[in-house]
């Protein structure tokens, strides 16, 4: 959790945070608000005022249509909640105030909705009667709905100046994708962790990021000058000119693993004692594969197809999917491609209706969700088949927990394959892989291994579910321990099961892109690692600089450890003894006590 201290000499405050994408930057804070649809404050000129008002009115109309639809469902109607939401939308006082804000303050509609709602909420929260007081939640819900409706239009308001550092409570992956066009310099958030999809993407984009700044909007205001050090995990708010100068001088500080970004690298990669390690790429944005290939990647180990869902704001059509998968396959040009079927949660599907699951990570998610949306699942499988006419594409089943899910996927796939065959399109059965990321699958890994062609070991979710630690919750980031003895034993079990079944296992969670963990994974027997493109050079340097035998000895020593602290202490001291030239302190597990 972030602590803040004021530097007595310089007067600026230093916030401590958690580094989630290495690098550093200096720039101006742009605060992003909103939960489903994120936005910032934008100044508009006179010519834009009427347009913004029209946008606001259209959003009210859309929000009303949605609410009327929801309110007509018998269960929803009986609660009366949605009628109340409709009343708020009809309230001329509210609408007038928003329009006046747009006109008088010359701001975007999102900002006007936020400021007017904030004032209403504040007022509501001051009411003595508890029952009435709690109605502020409805106000927030309605505002969210309007903001989502405002974001539905073509006009995006997410355009940043070129020295922006994005500050948010939480940043959604879809918002980050939208922001990339503006090239922000860094990200600072309150929530999220090392394995959150937003930060996986940030690392892919080489965007310095820190998370875990509690009370972020109390500590950082729109327009504040910031220095983000995402090596150490600090944010300096309002640095003096002296501090800024010092920062610029120091920013070239790099470790041996970061030095000299590679221009290209051979495909073959071996440890010092000759053990071959295959590098693959986790690719979310198709065009990064060329760079990955230059760096020696041998195919796409994981393509998270749900990123398309973010891009298209819903299930993409068959044609859109065929186009996207063909692009991936042709970028890979003959190298293996593994497309993971949509790993979505129910709340992503119902973002428009506002229905919520209490615990989406354990809810209708990934393969479970797609098997309950068969039409959309069949469309996806058909699209993958059609895209594999020229280049074979492998299919990965996310979050499986029972072999029956693999059986059903195969049946659906075979059905689509036969249907295409009848139309004269003949496609070989793709290889099927299972994501092993639910603890139950570790225990039945050998049984699963007899039903699939390969394993993808998803360490991000495996750690989350083994330890019951939300990977997106900065408040429990200290407990997200990739070096917990149960995690290491699970990895060993899966690798052994894959070897016994004669199928490959690719480690594709974030551990595979992190140098210190890579040394351990190699020692545990991993021979295939899939990671984001920017991690490839550092992972290559790690592999080339270590001996498998030495890594295995360290792994055998930590196998006797019974506590995460012991594992981490042992690793810190052994790595320093043997490999101090590779692992600087910021690459080793931090001491927690
Ligand atoms: C994982 O869980 O490790 C994984 C690779 O998938 P994702 O990060 O997309 O959940
Ligand atoms: Mg996962």
Coordinates of C-alpha atoms and ligand atoms in Angstrom, one line a residue:
X1 CA 0.0 0.0 0.0
X2 CA 1.2 3.5 -0.8
X3 CA 2.7 5.6 1.9
X4 CA 3.4 9.2 1.3
X5 CA 6.2 11.3 2.8
X6 CA 7.2 14.8 2.3
X7 CA 10.8 15.5 1.5
X8 CA 11.8 18.2 3.9
X9 CA 14.6 19.6 1.7
X10 CA 12.6 19.7 -1.5
X11 CA 9.1 20.1 -0.3
X12 CA 7.6 17.6 -2.8
X13 CA 5.8 14.5 -1.7
X14 CA 7.0 11.0 -2.5
X15 CA 4.4 8.3 -2.8
X16 CA 5.4 4.7 -2.5
X17 CA 3.7 2.3 -4.9
X18 CA 4.3 -1.0 -6.6
X19 CA 6.1 -1.2 -9.9
X20 CA 4.0 -3.1 -12.4
X21 CA 5.7 -2.1 -15.7
X22 CA 9.4 -1.1 -15.4
X23 CA 10.6 2.3 -16.7
X24 CA 10.4 5.9 -15.6
X25 CA 8.8 9.1 -16.9
X26 CA 8.2 12.7 -16.1
X27 CA 5.0 14.5 -17.1
X28 CA 1.7 16.1 -16.1
X29 CA -1.1 14.2 -14.3
X30 CA -4.3 13.6 -16.2
X31 CA -6.9 12.1 -13.8
X32 CA -9.3 9.6 -15.4
X33 CA -12.7 9.1 -13.8
X34 CA -15.5 6.7 -14.4
X35 CA -15.9 3.0 -13.8
X36 CA -17.3 1.4 -16.9
X37 CA -16.4 4.1 -19.3
X38 CA -13.4 6.2 -18.3
X39 CA -12.9 9.9 -19.2
X40 CA -11.0 13.0 -18.2
X41 CA -11.8 16.7 -18.0
X42 CA -11.6 18.4 -21.4
X43 CA -11.9 22.1 -22.1
X44 CA -14.0 22.7 -25.2
X45 CA -14.3 25.8 -27.3
X46 CA -17.6 27.7 -28.2
X47 CA -18.1 25.9 -31.4
X48 CA -18.3 22.6 -29.6
X49 CA -20.8 23.5 -26.8
X50 CA -24.0 22.7 -28.7
X51 CA -22.5 19.4 -29.9
X52 CA -21.7 18.4 -26.3
X53 CA -25.2 19.3 -25.2
X54 CA -26.7 17.2 -28.1
X55 CA -24.4 14.3 -27.1
X56 CA -25.6 14.6 -23.5
X57 CA -29.3 14.6 -24.5
X58 CA -28.7 11.6 -26.7
X59 CA -27.1 9.8 -23.8
X60 CA -30.1 10.5 -21.6
X61 CA -32.4 9.1 -24.3
X62 CA -30.3 5.9 -24.7
X63 CA -30.0 5.4 -20.9
X64 CA -33.8 5.7 -20.7
X65 CA -34.4 3.2 -23.4
X66 CA -32.1 0.7 -21.6
X67 CA -33.8 1.3 -18.3
X68 CA -37.3 0.9 -19.7
X69 CA -36.2 -2.4 -21.2
X70 CA -34.7 -3.6 -17.9
X71 CA -37.7 -2.4 -15.9
X72 CA -40.0 -4.4 -18.1
X73 CA -38.4 -7.7 -16.9
X74 CA -40.8 -8.9 -14.1
X75 CA -38.1 -9.5 -11.5
X76 CA -36.6 -6.1 -12.1
X77 CA -39.9 -4.3 -12.2
X78 CA -40.9 -5.6 -8.7
X79 CA -37.9 -3.9 -7.1
X80 CA -39.0 -0.4 -8.3
X81 CA -35.3 0.5 -8.4
X82 CA -35.3 1.2 -12.1
X83 CA -38.4 3.4 -11.9
X84 CA -36.5 5.5 -9.5
X85 CA -33.5 5.6 -11.9
X86 CA -35.9 6.7 -14.7
X87 CA -37.1 9.5 -12.4
X88 CA -33.6 10.8 -12.0
X89 CA -33.1 10.8 -15.7
X90 CA -36.3 12.8 -16.2
X91 CA -35.4 15.3 -13.5
X92 CA -35.2 18.7 -15.3
X93 CA -33.2 20.1 -12.4
X94 CA -30.4 17.5 -13.0
X95 CA -30.4 17.9 -16.8
X96 CA -30.4 21.7 -16.6
X97 CA -27.5 21.7 -14.3
X98 CA -25.4 19.5 -16.5
X99 CA -26.2 21.6 -19.6
X100 CA -25.4 24.7 -17.7
X101 CA -22.0 23.3 -16.7
X102 CA -21.2 22.5 -20.3
X103 CA -22.2 26.0 -21.4
X104 CA -20.7 28.0 -18.6
X105 CA -17.6 26.0 -17.8
X106 CA -17.0 24.9 -21.4
X107 CA -16.3 21.4 -20.5
X108 CA -17.0 18.0 -22.0
X109 CA -20.4 16.3 -21.2
X110 CA -18.7 13.6 -19.1
X111 CA -17.0 16.1 -16.9
X112 CA -20.3 18.0 -16.4
X113 CA -22.2 14.8 -15.5
X114 CA -19.5 13.9 -13.0
X115 CA -19.4 17.3 -11.3
X116 CA -23.2 17.6 -11.1
X117 CA -23.5 14.1 -9.8
X118 CA -20.7 14.6 -7.2
X119 CA -22.6 17.5 -5.8
X120 CA -25.9 15.5 -5.6
X121 CA -24.1 12.6 -4.0
X122 CA -22.5 14.8 -1.4
X123 CA -25.8 16.3 -0.6
X124 CA -27.5 12.9 -0.3
X125 CA -24.7 11.6 1.9
X126 CA -25.4 14.4 4.4
X127 CA -29.0 13.3 5.0
X128 CA -29.6 12.0 8.5
X129 CA -32.0 9.3 7.6
X130 CA -30.0 6.2 6.8
X131 CA -32.5 4.8 4.3
X132 CA -32.6 8.0 2.3
X133 CA -28.9 8.6 2.6
X134 CA -28.1 5.3 0.9
X135 CA -29.9 6.4 -2.2
X136 CA -26.7 8.1 -3.3
X137 CA -25.7 4.7 -4.7
X138 CA -28.6 5.0 -7.2
X139 CA -27.4 8.4 -8.2
X140 CA -23.9 6.9 -8.9
X141 CA -25.5 4.1 -10.8
X142 CA -27.5 6.5 -13.0
X143 CA -24.4 8.6 -13.6
X144 CA -22.5 5.5 -14.7
X145 CA -25.2 4.6 -17.1
X146 CA -25.2 8.1 -18.7
X147 CA -21.4 8.0 -18.9
X148 CA -21.4 4.6 -20.5
X149 CA -24.0 5.9 -23.0
X150 CA -21.8 8.9 -23.7
X151 CA -19.0 6.6 -24.5
X152 CA -21.1 4.5 -26.9
X153 CA -21.0 7.2 -29.5
X154 CA -18.3 7.6 -32.1
X155 CA -16.7 10.6 -30.5
X156 CA -14.1 9.6 -28.1
X157 CA -13.2 12.1 -25.5
X158 CA -10.1 10.3 -24.5
X159 CA -7.5 12.4 -26.1
X160 CA -4.5 13.4 -24.0
X161 CA -1.8 16.0 -24.4
X162 CA 1.6 14.5 -25.2
X163 CA 3.2 14.8 -21.8
X164 CA 0.4 13.1 -19.9
X165 CA 0.8 10.7 -17.1
X166 CA -2.5 8.9 -16.6
X167 CA -3.8 8.7 -13.0
X168 CA -6.8 6.6 -12.2
X169 CA -8.3 4.5 -9.4
X170 CA -8.4 1.6 -11.8
X171 CA -7.6 1.5 -15.5
X172 CA -9.5 -0.9 -17.7
X173 CA -7.6 -2.6 -20.5
X174 CA -10.1 -1.2 -23.1
X175 CA -9.3 2.3 -21.8
X176 CA -5.6 1.7 -22.1
X177 CA -6.1 0.5 -25.7
X178 CA -8.0 3.7 -26.5
X179 CA -5.3 5.8 -24.8
X180 CA -2.4 4.3 -26.8
X181 CA -3.2 6.7 -29.7
X182 CA -2.3 9.6 -27.4
X183 CA 1.0 8.0 -26.2
X184 CA 0.8 8.6 -22.4
X185 CA 4.1 8.6 -20.7
X186 CA 3.2 6.5 -17.6
X187 CA 0.3 5.2 -15.6
X188 CA -0.4 5.6 -11.9
X189 CA -3.3 3.7 -10.3
X190 CA -4.7 2.8 -6.9
X191 CA -5.9 -0.7 -7.9
X192 CA -4.5 -3.5 -10.0
X193 CA -1.5 -5.7 -9.7
X194 CA 1.4 -7.2 -11.6
X195 CA -0.8 -9.7 -13.4
X196 CA -3.8 -7.4 -14.1
X197 CA -4.6 -7.4 -17.8
X198 CA -4.1 -3.6 -17.9
X199 CA -0.5 -3.9 -16.8
X200 CA 0.2 -7.0 -18.9
X201 CA -0.8 -4.7 -21.8
X202 CA 1.2 -1.8 -20.4
X203 CA 4.4 -4.0 -20.4
X204 CA 3.6 -5.0 -24.0
X205 CA 3.4 -1.3 -24.8
X206 CA 6.6 -0.5 -22.8
X207 CA 4.6 2.0 -20.7
X208 CA 6.1 2.6 -17.2
X209 CA 3.4 1.9 -14.6
X210 CA 2.9 1.8 -10.9
X211 CA -0.1 0.6 -8.9
X212 CA -1.2 0.6 -5.3
X213 CA -1.3 4.4 -4.6
X214 CA -4.1 4.4 -2.1
X215 CA -6.3 7.5 -2.0
X216 CA -4.8 8.4 -5.4
X217 CA -7.1 11.4 -6.1
X218 CA -6.4 12.9 -2.7
X219 CA -2.7 12.8 -3.3
X220 CA -2.5 13.7 -7.0
X221 CA -4.6 16.4 -8.7
X222 CA -5.2 17.0 -12.4
X223 CA -2.3 19.1 -13.8
X224 CA 0.3 18.1 -11.0
X225 CA 3.8 17.6 -12.3
X226 CA 4.9 14.0 -11.6
X227 CA 8.0 11.9 -11.8
X228 CA 7.1 8.2 -12.0
X229 CA 9.9 5.8 -11.1
X230 CA 8.6 2.4 -12.0
X231 CA 11.9 0.7 -11.2
X232 CA 11.7 1.4 -7.5
X233 CA 8.0 2.1 -7.3
X234 CA 7.8 5.7 -6.4
X235 CA 5.9 8.8 -7.6
X236 CA 7.2 12.2 -6.8
X237 CA 4.4 14.9 -6.8
X238 CA 5.5 18.4 -7.7
X239 CA 9.2 17.8 -8.1
X240 CA 11.4 20.9 -7.8
X241 CA 13.4 21.9 -10.9
X242 CA 16.5 20.5 -9.1
X243 CA 14.8 17.1 -8.6
X244 CA 13.6 17.1 -12.2
X245 CA 17.2 17.7 -13.4
X246 CA 18.5 15.0 -11.3
X247 CA 15.8 12.6 -12.6
X248 CA 16.8 13.3 -16.2
X249 CA 20.4 12.6 -15.4
X250 CA 19.6 9.4 -13.6
X251 CA 17.1 7.9 -16.0
X252 CA 19.6 6.0 -18.0
X253 CA 20.1 3.7 -15.0
X254 CA 19.7 0.3 -16.4
X255 CA 20.6 -3.2 -15.3
X256 CA 22.5 -5.7 -17.4
X257 CA 19.3 -7.3 -18.5
X258 CA 17.9 -4.0 -19.9
X259 CA 21.1 -2.9 -21.6
X260 CA 21.4 -2.5 -25.3
X261 CA 17.9 -3.4 -26.5
X262 CA 18.5 -6.3 -29.0
X263 CA 17.8 -5.6 -32.6
X264 CA 17.5 -9.2 -33.5
X265 CA 18.4 -12.6 -32.1
X266 CA 18.6 -16.2 -33.4
X267 CA 15.7 -18.6 -32.7
X268 CA 17.9 -21.0 -30.9
X269 CA 18.3 -20.4 -27.2
X270 CA 20.3 -22.5 -24.8
X271 CA 21.4 -22.3 -21.2
X272 CA 25.1 -22.3 -20.5
X273 CA 25.0 -26.1 -20.2
X274 CA 23.1 -26.6 -23.5
X275 CA 19.5 -27.1 -22.5
X276 CA 17.2 -25.7 -25.2
X277 CA 14.5 -23.2 -24.2
X278 CA 11.8 -22.2 -26.7
X279 CA 10.6 -18.6 -26.6
X280 CA 7.1 -17.8 -27.7
X281 CA 5.2 -14.6 -27.6
X282 CA 2.0 -13.6 -25.8
X283 CA 0.4 -11.4 -28.5
X284 CA -2.7 -9.2 -27.9
X285 CA -2.0 -6.8 -30.7
X286 CA -1.3 -8.7 -33.9
X287 CA 1.4 -6.5 -35.4
X288 CA 3.8 -6.9 -32.5
X289 CA 4.6 -10.4 -33.6
X290 CA 7.1 -9.2 -36.3
X291 CA 9.2 -7.7 -33.5
X292 CA 8.8 -10.8 -31.4
X293 CA 10.0 -12.9 -34.3
X294 CA 13.1 -10.7 -34.8
X295 CA 13.9 -11.3 -31.1
X296 CA 13.8 -15.1 -31.7
X297 CA 10.2 -15.9 -30.8
X298 CA 9.0 -19.2 -32.3
X299 CA 5.4 -18.6 -32.6
X300 CA 2.5 -17.2 -30.7
X301 CA 2.1 -19.0 -27.4
X302 CA -1.0 -17.1 -26.4
X303 CA -3.4 -14.8 -28.2
X304 CA -6.0 -13.5 -25.8
X305 CA -9.0 -13.3 -28.2
X306 CA -11.1 -11.4 -25.6
X307 CA -9.1 -8.3 -26.5
X308 CA -11.2 -8.3 -29.7
X309 CA -14.3 -8.2 -27.5
X310 CA -12.9 -5.0 -25.9
X311 CA -12.1 -3.5 -29.3
X312 CA -15.5 -4.3 -30.8
X313 CA -17.4 -3.5 -27.6
X314 CA -19.1 -6.8 -27.7
X315 CA -18.8 -10.2 -29.5
X316 CA -17.2 -9.5 -32.9
X317 CA -19.1 -10.9 -35.9
X318 CA -17.8 -14.0 -37.7
X319 CA -16.3 -12.0 -40.5
X320 CA -14.6 -9.6 -38.1
X321 CA -13.1 -12.6 -36.2
X322 CA -12.0 -14.4 -39.4
X323 CA -10.2 -11.2 -40.4
X324 CA -8.5 -10.8 -37.0
X325 CA -7.4 -14.5 -36.8
X326 CA -6.2 -14.5 -40.4
X327 CA -4.1 -11.4 -39.6
X328 CA -2.6 -13.2 -36.6
X329 CA -1.9 -16.3 -38.6
X330 CA -0.4 -14.4 -41.5
X331 CA 1.8 -12.3 -39.2
X332 CA 3.1 -15.6 -37.8
X333 CA 3.6 -16.9 -41.3
X334 CA 3.9 -20.6 -40.5
X335 CA 5.1 -20.3 -36.9
X336 CA 2.7 -22.0 -34.5
X337 CA -0.3 -19.8 -33.4
X338 CA -2.4 -20.6 -30.3
X339 CA -5.6 -18.7 -30.0
X340 CA -7.3 -18.8 -26.7
X341 CA -11.1 -18.8 -26.9
X342 CA -12.8 -15.8 -25.3
X343 CA -11.8 -15.6 -21.6
X344 CA -14.6 -13.2 -20.6
X345 CA -16.6 -12.8 -17.4
X346 CA -20.3 -12.3 -17.2
X347 CA -20.0 -8.7 -16.0
X348 CA -18.2 -7.9 -19.3
X349 CA -21.3 -9.2 -21.2
X350 CA -23.8 -7.3 -19.2
X351 CA -21.9 -4.0 -18.9
X352 CA -24.8 -2.3 -20.6
X353 CA -27.5 -3.7 -18.3
X354 CA -25.8 -3.1 -15.0
X355 CA -26.4 -6.7 -13.7
X356 CA -23.5 -7.7 -11.5
X357 CA -22.1 -11.0 -10.2
X358 CA -20.9 -10.8 -6.7
X359 CA -17.7 -12.6 -7.5
X360 CA -16.9 -12.6 -11.3
X361 CA -13.6 -14.4 -10.9
X362 CA -15.6 -17.4 -9.6
X363 CA -18.6 -16.8 -11.7
X364 CA -19.8 -17.5 -15.2
X365 CA -16.4 -17.0 -16.9
X366 CA -14.2 -18.2 -19.8
X367 CA -15.0 -21.7 -21.1
X368 CA -18.0 -21.9 -18.6
X369 CA -19.4 -18.8 -20.1
X370 CA -18.8 -19.8 -23.7
X371 CA -20.4 -23.2 -23.2
X372 CA -23.5 -21.3 -22.0
X373 CA -23.4 -19.0 -25.1
X374 CA -23.1 -21.7 -27.6
X375 CA -24.1 -19.7 -30.6
X376 CA -21.3 -17.2 -30.0
X377 CA -18.9 -20.0 -29.1
X378 CA -19.7 -21.9 -32.4
X379 CA -19.2 -18.6 -34.3
X380 CA -15.8 -18.2 -32.7
X381 CA -14.7 -21.8 -33.4
X382 CA -16.0 -21.6 -37.0
X383 CA -14.0 -18.3 -37.4
X384 CA -10.8 -19.9 -36.1
X385 CA -11.4 -22.9 -38.5
X386 CA -12.0 -20.6 -41.5
X387 CA -8.9 -18.6 -40.6
X388 CA -6.8 -21.7 -40.4
X389 CA -7.3 -22.8 -44.0
X390 CA -3.9 -21.4 -45.0
X391 CA -2.0 -21.5 -41.7
X392 CA -2.9 -24.0 -38.9
X393 CA -4.1 -22.4 -35.7
X394 CA -4.2 -24.2 -32.4
X395 CA -7.0 -23.6 -29.9
X396 CA -6.6 -23.1 -26.2
X397 CA -9.4 -23.6 -23.7
X398 CA -9.3 -21.1 -20.9
X399 CA -10.1 -21.7 -17.2
X400 CA -11.1 -25.3 -17.7
X401 CA -11.8 -27.2 -14.5
X402 CA -13.3 -30.4 -15.8
X403 CA -12.4 -32.7 -18.7
X404 CA -16.1 -32.6 -19.9
X405 CA -15.4 -29.0 -21.0
X406 CA -12.7 -30.2 -23.3
X407 CA -15.0 -32.9 -24.6
X408 CA -17.8 -30.4 -25.4
X409 CA -15.4 -28.0 -27.1
X410 CA -14.1 -30.8 -29.3
X411 CA -17.7 -31.8 -30.2
X412 CA -18.6 -28.3 -31.1
X413 CA -15.5 -27.9 -33.1
X414 CA -16.0 -31.2 -34.9
X415 CA -19.6 -30.1 -35.7
X416 CA -18.4 -26.8 -37.2
X417 CA -15.6 -28.6 -39.1
X418 CA -18.1 -31.1 -40.6
X419 CA -20.5 -28.2 -41.6
X420 CA -17.7 -26.4 -43.4
X421 CA -16.7 -29.7 -45.1
X422 CA -20.2 -30.0 -46.5
X423 CA -19.7 -26.5 -48.0
X424 CA -16.5 -27.8 -49.5
X425 CA -14.1 -26.1 -47.0
X426 CA -11.8 -28.9 -45.7
X427 CA -9.8 -28.1 -42.6
X428 CA -7.8 -30.5 -40.5
X429 CA -8.8 -30.8 -36.8
X430 CA -6.8 -28.1 -34.9
X431 CA -4.6 -29.0 -32.0
X432 CA -6.4 -28.4 -28.7
X433 CA -4.6 -27.1 -25.6
X434 CA -5.8 -26.7 -22.0
X435 CA -5.0 -23.7 -19.9
X436 CA -4.1 -25.1 -16.6
X437 CA -4.8 -22.3 -14.1
X438 CA -7.5 -23.7 -11.8
X439 CA -5.9 -25.6 -8.9
X440 CA -8.2 -28.7 -9.6
X441 CA -6.5 -29.1 -13.0
X442 CA -3.1 -29.5 -11.4
X443 CA -4.4 -32.5 -9.5
X444 CA -5.9 -34.1 -12.6
X445 CA -3.2 -32.9 -15.0
X446 CA -2.2 -36.3 -16.2
X447 CA -5.8 -37.2 -17.0
X448 CA -6.2 -33.9 -18.9
X449 CA -2.9 -34.5 -20.7
X450 CA -4.3 -37.6 -22.3
X451 CA -7.2 -35.6 -23.9
X452 CA -5.3 -32.6 -25.2
X453 CA -2.3 -31.8 -27.5
X454 CA -0.5 -29.4 -25.2
X455 CA -0.7 -27.5 -21.9
X456 CA -0.6 -23.7 -21.3
X457 CA 0.3 -23.1 -17.7
X458 CA -1.3 -19.9 -16.6
X459 CA 0.6 -18.9 -13.6
X460 CA -1.4 -15.6 -13.1
X461 CA -4.7 -17.3 -12.3
X462 CA -3.0 -20.3 -10.8
X463 CA -1.5 -18.1 -8.1
X464 CA -4.7 -16.2 -7.7
X465 CA -6.8 -19.3 -7.2
X466 CA -4.3 -21.4 -5.2
X467 CA -3.8 -18.7 -2.7
X468 CA -7.3 -17.1 -2.9
X469 CA -5.7 -13.7 -3.6
X470 CA -7.4 -11.4 -6.1
X471 CA -4.8 -10.6 -8.8
X472 CA -6.4 -7.2 -9.4
X473 CA -6.6 -6.0 -5.8
X474 CA -3.6 -3.9 -4.8
X475 CA -4.7 -4.3 -1.2
X476 CA -3.7 -7.9 -1.2
X477 CA -0.7 -7.6 -3.6
X478 CA 1.7 -8.5 -0.8
X479 CA -0.1 -11.9 -0.6
X480 CA 0.2 -12.6 -4.3
X481 CA 3.2 -14.8 -3.9
X482 CA 4.4 -16.5 -7.0
X483 CA 7.1 -18.2 -4.8
X484 CA 4.7 -19.8 -2.4
X485 CA 5.7 -23.5 -1.9
X486 CA 2.2 -24.6 -3.2
X487 CA 2.8 -22.6 -6.5
X488 CA 6.2 -24.2 -7.1
X489 CA 4.9 -27.7 -6.4
X490 CA 2.0 -27.1 -8.7
X491 CA 4.3 -26.0 -11.5
X492 CA 6.5 -29.0 -11.0
X493 CA 3.4 -31.3 -11.1
X494 CA 2.1 -29.8 -14.3
X495 CA 5.5 -30.0 -16.0
X496 CA 5.9 -33.6 -15.0
X497 CA 2.4 -34.5 -16.1
X498 CA 3.0 -32.9 -19.5
X499 CA 6.3 -34.8 -19.9
X500 CA 4.6 -38.1 -18.8
X501 CA 1.8 -37.6 -21.4
X502 CA 4.4 -36.7 -24.1
X503 CA 2.9 -33.3 -24.7
X504 CA 4.5 -29.8 -24.5
X505 CA 3.8 -27.4 -21.7
X506 CA 4.2 -23.7 -22.4
X507 CA 4.4 -21.4 -19.3
X508 CA 2.4 -18.4 -20.4
X509 CA 1.7 -16.5 -17.2
X510 CA 3.7 -13.4 -16.3
X511 CA 6.2 -15.5 -14.4
X512 CA 7.6 -16.6 -17.8
X513 CA 8.6 -13.0 -18.7
X514 CA 10.2 -12.2 -15.4
X515 CA 14.0 -13.0 -15.2
X516 CA 14.2 -14.3 -11.6
X517 CA 11.2 -16.5 -12.1
X518 CA 12.5 -17.7 -15.4
X519 CA 15.6 -19.1 -13.8
X520 CA 13.4 -21.0 -11.4
X521 CA 11.0 -22.2 -14.2
X522 CA 14.0 -23.5 -16.1
X523 CA 15.2 -25.3 -12.9
X524 CA 11.7 -26.8 -12.5
X525 CA 12.0 -28.3 -16.0
X526 CA 10.2 -25.7 -18.2
X527 CA 11.4 -25.7 -21.8
X528 CA 8.8 -23.4 -23.4
X529 CA 8.1 -19.9 -22.2
X530 CA 5.6 -17.5 -23.7
X531 CA 5.8 -13.8 -22.8
X532 CA 5.1 -10.3 -24.0
X533 CA 7.5 -9.0 -26.6
X534 CA 9.3 -6.6 -24.4
X535 CA 10.3 -9.3 -22.0
X536 CA 12.0 -11.4 -24.6
X537 CA 15.5 -9.7 -24.6
X538 CA 15.7 -9.9 -20.8
X539 CA 14.6 -13.5 -20.7
X540 CA 17.0 -14.5 -23.4
X541 CA 19.9 -12.9 -21.5
X542 CA 18.8 -14.7 -18.4
X543 CA 18.6 -18.1 -20.1
X544 CA 21.9 -17.6 -21.8
X545 CA 23.6 -16.7 -18.5
X546 CA 22.5 -19.5 -16.3
X547 CA 23.2 -23.2 -16.3
X548 CA 20.2 -25.6 -16.0
X549 CA 22.1 -27.8 -13.5
X550 CA 22.6 -24.8 -11.2
X551 CA 19.0 -23.7 -11.5
X552 CA 17.9 -27.3 -10.8
X553 CA 20.0 -27.4 -7.7
X554 CA 18.5 -24.2 -6.4
X555 CA 15.0 -25.5 -7.1
X556 CA 15.8 -28.7 -5.3
X557 CA 17.0 -26.7 -2.3
X558 CA 13.8 -24.5 -2.2
X559 CA 11.7 -27.6 -2.5
X560 CA 12.4 -28.2 1.1
X561 CA 11.2 -24.8 2.2
X562 CA 7.8 -24.7 3.9
X563 CA 7.1 -21.0 3.9
X564 CA 7.1 -18.4 1.1
X565 CA 9.6 -16.2 3.1
X566 CA 12.0 -19.1 3.2
X567 CA 11.7 -19.7 -0.5
X568 CA 12.3 -16.0 -1.2
X569 CA 15.2 -15.7 1.2
X570 CA 16.9 -18.8 -0.3
X571 CA 16.4 -17.5 -3.8
X572 CA 17.8 -14.1 -2.9
X573 CA 20.9 -15.5 -1.3
X574 CA 21.6 -18.2 -3.9
X575 CA 21.0 -15.9 -6.9
X576 CA 23.3 -13.3 -5.3
X577 CA 26.0 -15.9 -4.7
X578 CA 25.8 -17.4 -8.2
X579 CA 24.4 -14.8 -10.5
X580 CA 24.9 -11.4 -9.0
X581 CA 26.0 -10.2 -12.4
X582 CA 22.5 -10.9 -13.7
X583 CA 20.1 -10.2 -11.0
X584 CA 20.3 -6.7 -9.4
X585 CA 18.2 -6.1 -6.3
X586 CA 15.2 -4.8 -8.1
X587 CA 14.9 -8.0 -10.0
X588 CA 14.8 -10.3 -7.0
X589 CA 11.8 -10.9 -4.7
X590 CA 11.5 -8.1 -2.2
X591 CA 11.9 -8.8 1.4
X592 CA 8.5 -8.5 3.0
X593 CA 9.3 -8.4 6.7
Ligands
LIG1 C1 -2.8 -16.7 -16.7 O1 -3.8 -16.8 -16.0 O2 -1.6 -16.9 -16.3 C2 -2.9 -16.3 -18.1 C3 -1.9 -16.5 -18.9 O3 -4.0 -15.8 -18.6 P1 -4.6 -14.4 -18.2 O4 -3.5 -13.6 -17.7 O5 -5.2 -13.8 -19.5 O6 -5.7 -14.7 -17.2
LIG2 MG1 -5.8 -16.8 -16.9

